[in-house]
Coordinates of C-alpha atoms in Angstrom, one line a residue:
M29 CA 256.5 15.1 122.6
N30 CA 260.0 16.7 122.9
V31 CA 260.7 15.9 126.5
F32 CA 264.0 17.9 126.5
R33 CA 262.3 21.1 125.5
L34 CA 259.5 20.7 128.1
T35 CA 261.9 19.9 130.9
G36 CA 264.1 22.7 129.8
D37 CA 261.3 25.2 129.9
L38 CA 260.2 23.9 133.4
S39 CA 263.8 24.2 134.6
H40 CA 264.0 27.7 133.3
L41 CA 260.7 28.6 135.0
A42 CA 261.8 27.0 138.2
A43 CA 265.0 29.1 138.2
I44 CA 262.9 32.3 137.8
I45 CA 260.5 31.3 140.5
I46 CA 263.3 30.4 142.9
L47 CA 265.0 33.8 142.3
L48 CA 261.7 35.8 142.8
L49 CA 260.8 33.9 146.0
K50 CA 264.3 34.3 147.3
I51 CA 264.1 38.1 146.9
W52 CA 260.6 38.4 148.1
K53 CA 260.8 36.1 151.2
S54 CA 264.2 37.6 152.4
R55 CA 263.1 41.1 151.4
S56 CA 266.6 41.4 150.0
C57 CA 268.4 41.1 146.7
A58 CA 271.8 40.7 148.3
G59 CA 274.1 38.5 146.2
I60 CA 272.0 39.0 143.1
S61 CA 273.4 40.7 140.0
G62 CA 271.0 43.4 138.8
K63 CA 273.1 43.7 135.7
S64 CA 272.5 40.0 134.8
Q65 CA 268.8 40.5 135.4
I66 CA 268.7 43.6 133.1
L67 CA 270.4 41.6 130.4
F68 CA 267.9 38.8 130.7
A69 CA 265.0 41.3 130.5
V70 CA 266.6 42.6 127.2
V71 CA 267.0 39.0 126.0
F72 CA 263.3 38.2 126.4
T73 CA 262.1 41.6 125.1
T74 CA 264.1 41.3 121.8
R75 CA 263.4 37.6 121.4
Y76 CA 259.7 37.6 121.9
L77 CA 258.7 40.6 119.7
D78 CA 256.9 38.0 117.5
L79 CA 254.1 38.1 120.1
L80 CA 253.0 41.2 118.2
T81 CA 252.9 39.5 114.9
S82 CA 252.1 35.8 115.2
F83 CA 250.4 33.2 117.4
I84 CA 251.9 29.7 117.6
S85 CA 250.1 28.2 120.6
L86 CA 248.6 29.0 124.0
Y87 CA 251.6 27.3 125.7
N88 CA 254.1 29.2 123.6
T89 CA 252.4 32.6 124.2
S90 CA 251.9 32.0 127.9
M91 CA 255.6 31.0 128.5
K92 CA 256.8 34.0 126.6
L93 CA 254.6 36.4 128.6
I94 CA 255.7 34.7 131.9
Y95 CA 259.4 35.1 131.0
I96 CA 259.0 38.8 130.1
G97 CA 256.8 39.6 133.1
C98 CA 259.1 37.8 135.6
A99 CA 262.2 39.4 134.1
Y100 CA 260.9 42.9 134.6
A101 CA 259.4 42.0 138.0
T102 CA 262.9 40.9 139.1
V103 CA 264.5 44.1 137.8
Y104 CA 261.8 46.1 139.7
L105 CA 262.5 44.3 142.9
I106 CA 266.2 44.8 142.7
Y107 CA 266.3 48.5 141.6
V108 CA 263.2 49.8 143.1
K109 CA 261.5 47.7 145.8
F110 CA 264.6 46.5 147.6
R111 CA 267.1 48.8 146.2
A112 CA 268.6 49.5 149.7
T113 CA 269.8 45.8 149.8
Y114 CA 271.4 45.8 146.3
D115 CA 275.1 45.4 146.4
G116 CA 276.1 47.7 143.5
N117 CA 279.8 47.8 144.6
H118 CA 280.3 44.1 143.8
D119 CA 278.0 44.1 140.8
S120 CA 280.6 45.9 138.7
F121 CA 280.9 43.9 135.5
R122 CA 281.1 46.1 132.4
V123 CA 278.1 44.9 130.5
E124 CA 278.9 47.1 127.5
F125 CA 281.7 44.7 126.8
L126 CA 279.0 42.1 126.2
V127 CA 276.2 44.1 124.6
V128 CA 278.3 45.9 121.9
P129 CA 280.2 42.8 120.6
V130 CA 277.0 40.7 120.7
G131 CA 275.1 43.4 118.8
G132 CA 277.8 43.5 116.1
L133 CA 277.9 39.7 115.8
A134 CA 274.1 39.6 115.4
V135 CA 274.3 42.0 112.5
L136 CA 277.1 40.1 110.9
I137 CA 275.9 36.5 111.5
N138 CA 272.2 35.8 111.3
H139 CA 269.7 33.7 109.3
N140 CA 268.1 36.7 107.5
F141 CA 269.1 40.3 107.4
S142 CA 265.9 41.8 108.8
L143 CA 265.2 43.8 111.9
M144 CA 263.2 41.0 113.7
E145 CA 265.7 38.4 112.8
I146 CA 268.7 40.5 113.9
L147 CA 267.0 41.2 117.2
W148 CA 266.2 37.5 117.7
T149 CA 269.8 36.6 116.9
F150 CA 271.0 39.3 119.3
S151 CA 268.9 37.8 122.1
I152 CA 270.3 34.3 121.5
Y153 CA 273.9 35.6 121.6
L154 CA 273.2 37.8 124.6
E155 CA 271.6 35.1 126.6
S156 CA 274.7 32.9 126.3
V157 CA 276.8 35.5 128.2
A158 CA 274.1 37.2 130.3
I159 CA 275.0 35.2 133.4
L160 CA 278.6 36.5 133.4
P161 CA 277.9 39.5 135.7
Q162 CA 276.3 37.2 138.2
L163 CA 279.3 34.8 138.2
F164 CA 281.7 37.7 138.3
M165 CA 279.8 39.1 141.4
I166 CA 280.1 35.7 143.1
S167 CA 283.8 35.6 142.4
K168 CA 284.2 39.1 143.9
T169 CA 282.2 38.3 147.1
G170 CA 283.8 34.9 147.4
E171 CA 280.6 33.0 148.0
A172 CA 276.9 32.6 147.2
E173 CA 273.8 31.8 149.3
T174 CA 272.5 28.3 148.8
I175 CA 269.2 29.5 147.3
T176 CA 271.2 31.5 144.8
T177 CA 273.1 28.5 143.7
H178 CA 269.9 26.5 143.2
Y179 CA 268.7 29.3 140.9
L180 CA 272.0 29.2 138.9
F181 CA 271.8 25.4 138.7
C182 CA 268.3 25.4 137.3
L183 CA 269.3 28.1 134.8
G184 CA 272.3 26.1 133.7
L185 CA 270.3 22.9 133.5
Y186 CA 267.7 24.6 131.3
R187 CA 270.5 25.5 128.8
A188 CA 272.0 22.0 128.9
L189 CA 268.5 20.5 128.3
Y190 CA 268.0 22.8 125.3
L191 CA 271.1 21.5 123.7
L192 CA 269.6 18.0 123.9
N193 CA 266.4 19.6 122.5
W194 CA 268.3 20.8 119.4
I195 CA 269.8 17.3 118.9
W196 CA 266.3 15.8 119.2
R197 CA 264.9 18.2 116.7
Y198 CA 267.7 17.5 114.3
Y199 CA 267.2 13.7 114.4
F200 CA 263.4 13.6 114.5
E201 CA 262.4 16.8 112.7
G202 CA 265.4 17.5 110.5
F203 CA 265.7 21.0 112.0
L204 CA 269.1 22.5 112.6
D205 CA 269.9 25.9 114.0
M206 CA 273.6 26.4 114.3
I207 CA 273.3 29.9 115.9
A208 CA 271.2 28.5 118.7
I209 CA 273.4 25.4 119.1
F210 CA 276.6 27.5 119.2
A211 CA 275.2 30.0 121.7
G212 CA 273.9 27.1 123.8
L213 CA 277.3 25.5 123.9
V214 CA 279.0 28.7 124.9
Q215 CA 276.5 29.2 127.8
T216 CA 276.8 25.6 128.9
V217 CA 280.6 25.9 129.0
L218 CA 280.3 29.0 131.2
Y219 CA 278.4 26.9 133.7
C220 CA 280.7 23.9 133.8
D221 CA 282.9 25.2 136.6
F222 CA 279.8 26.2 138.6
F223 CA 278.2 22.7 138.0
Y224 CA 281.3 21.0 139.4
L225 CA 281.3 23.2 142.5
Y226 CA 277.5 22.8 142.9
V227 CA 277.8 19.0 143.0
T228 CA 280.9 18.8 145.1
K229 CA 280.0 21.5 147.6
V230 CA 276.3 22.6 147.7
L231 CA 274.8 19.2 147.4
K232 CA 277.0 18.2 150.4
G233 CA 275.7 21.1 152.5
K234 CA 278.7 23.4 152.0
K235 CA 278.7 27.0 150.8
L236 CA 279.7 27.6 147.3
S237 CA 282.6 29.9 146.5
L238 CA 284.2 30.7 143.2
P239 CA 287.9 31.5 142.8
A240 CA 288.6 35.2 142.7

C-alpha cells in the first residue's frame, strides 16, 4: 500500500471538508477566495474527464466524484448561497495571468499531444498555482481566521505528501512523471512561507498574517 498517496488523499479531503463546514456553520464565506475555488473546480473538471471513458476502481471513482462535487458546492456557497458575505474587493487577483500561461504551457509541454492529455496536463499545472488568489487575499486583508489556516495547512500537506508519493512510486513501481513532480514542487514552495507562519503562530494560538 502506498501510504503517502492514501494520507495525501485524506489530507486533501480533510481540507475540503474543513472549508465547507467553515462556510456552512458560520453562514459566511468571509476570508475565502472565490477565485481560488473556481480554479480548483476547473482543475478537477479537466483532470477527471476520464470518468467518462474508463473505470480504475471504486475508490478512484468515488474520490474523483467527491472532489468535483465539493468543488462546485463550494463555488455555489460563495457566489450564490452566501454571496452577501463574499469579499470581492479583496479577492482581486488577476486569474487570467495564471490560466493563460498555464494553458500555453500545457499545449507546449505534455506527455502526449491529445485533447485529454493536454487537459490533464493543464489541470496539473493550474493546481500548482490555484492557491495564489487565496494567499494574495490574505496578504491584502492582513490576516486569516484560524479555521481558514487549518484548511490551507491540510491543502499544503496533501501536496507535500503527494511529492513523497511520486518518490515512492519511482522506487517501488519504476514510475516517473516529471510534469506532476515539477508542478508539485512549485505548489509546495508556494506554501513554504505559510507553513512557517502556521507552525510559529497558529499552533501557538496566535492569528496568522502574511506580509502585505
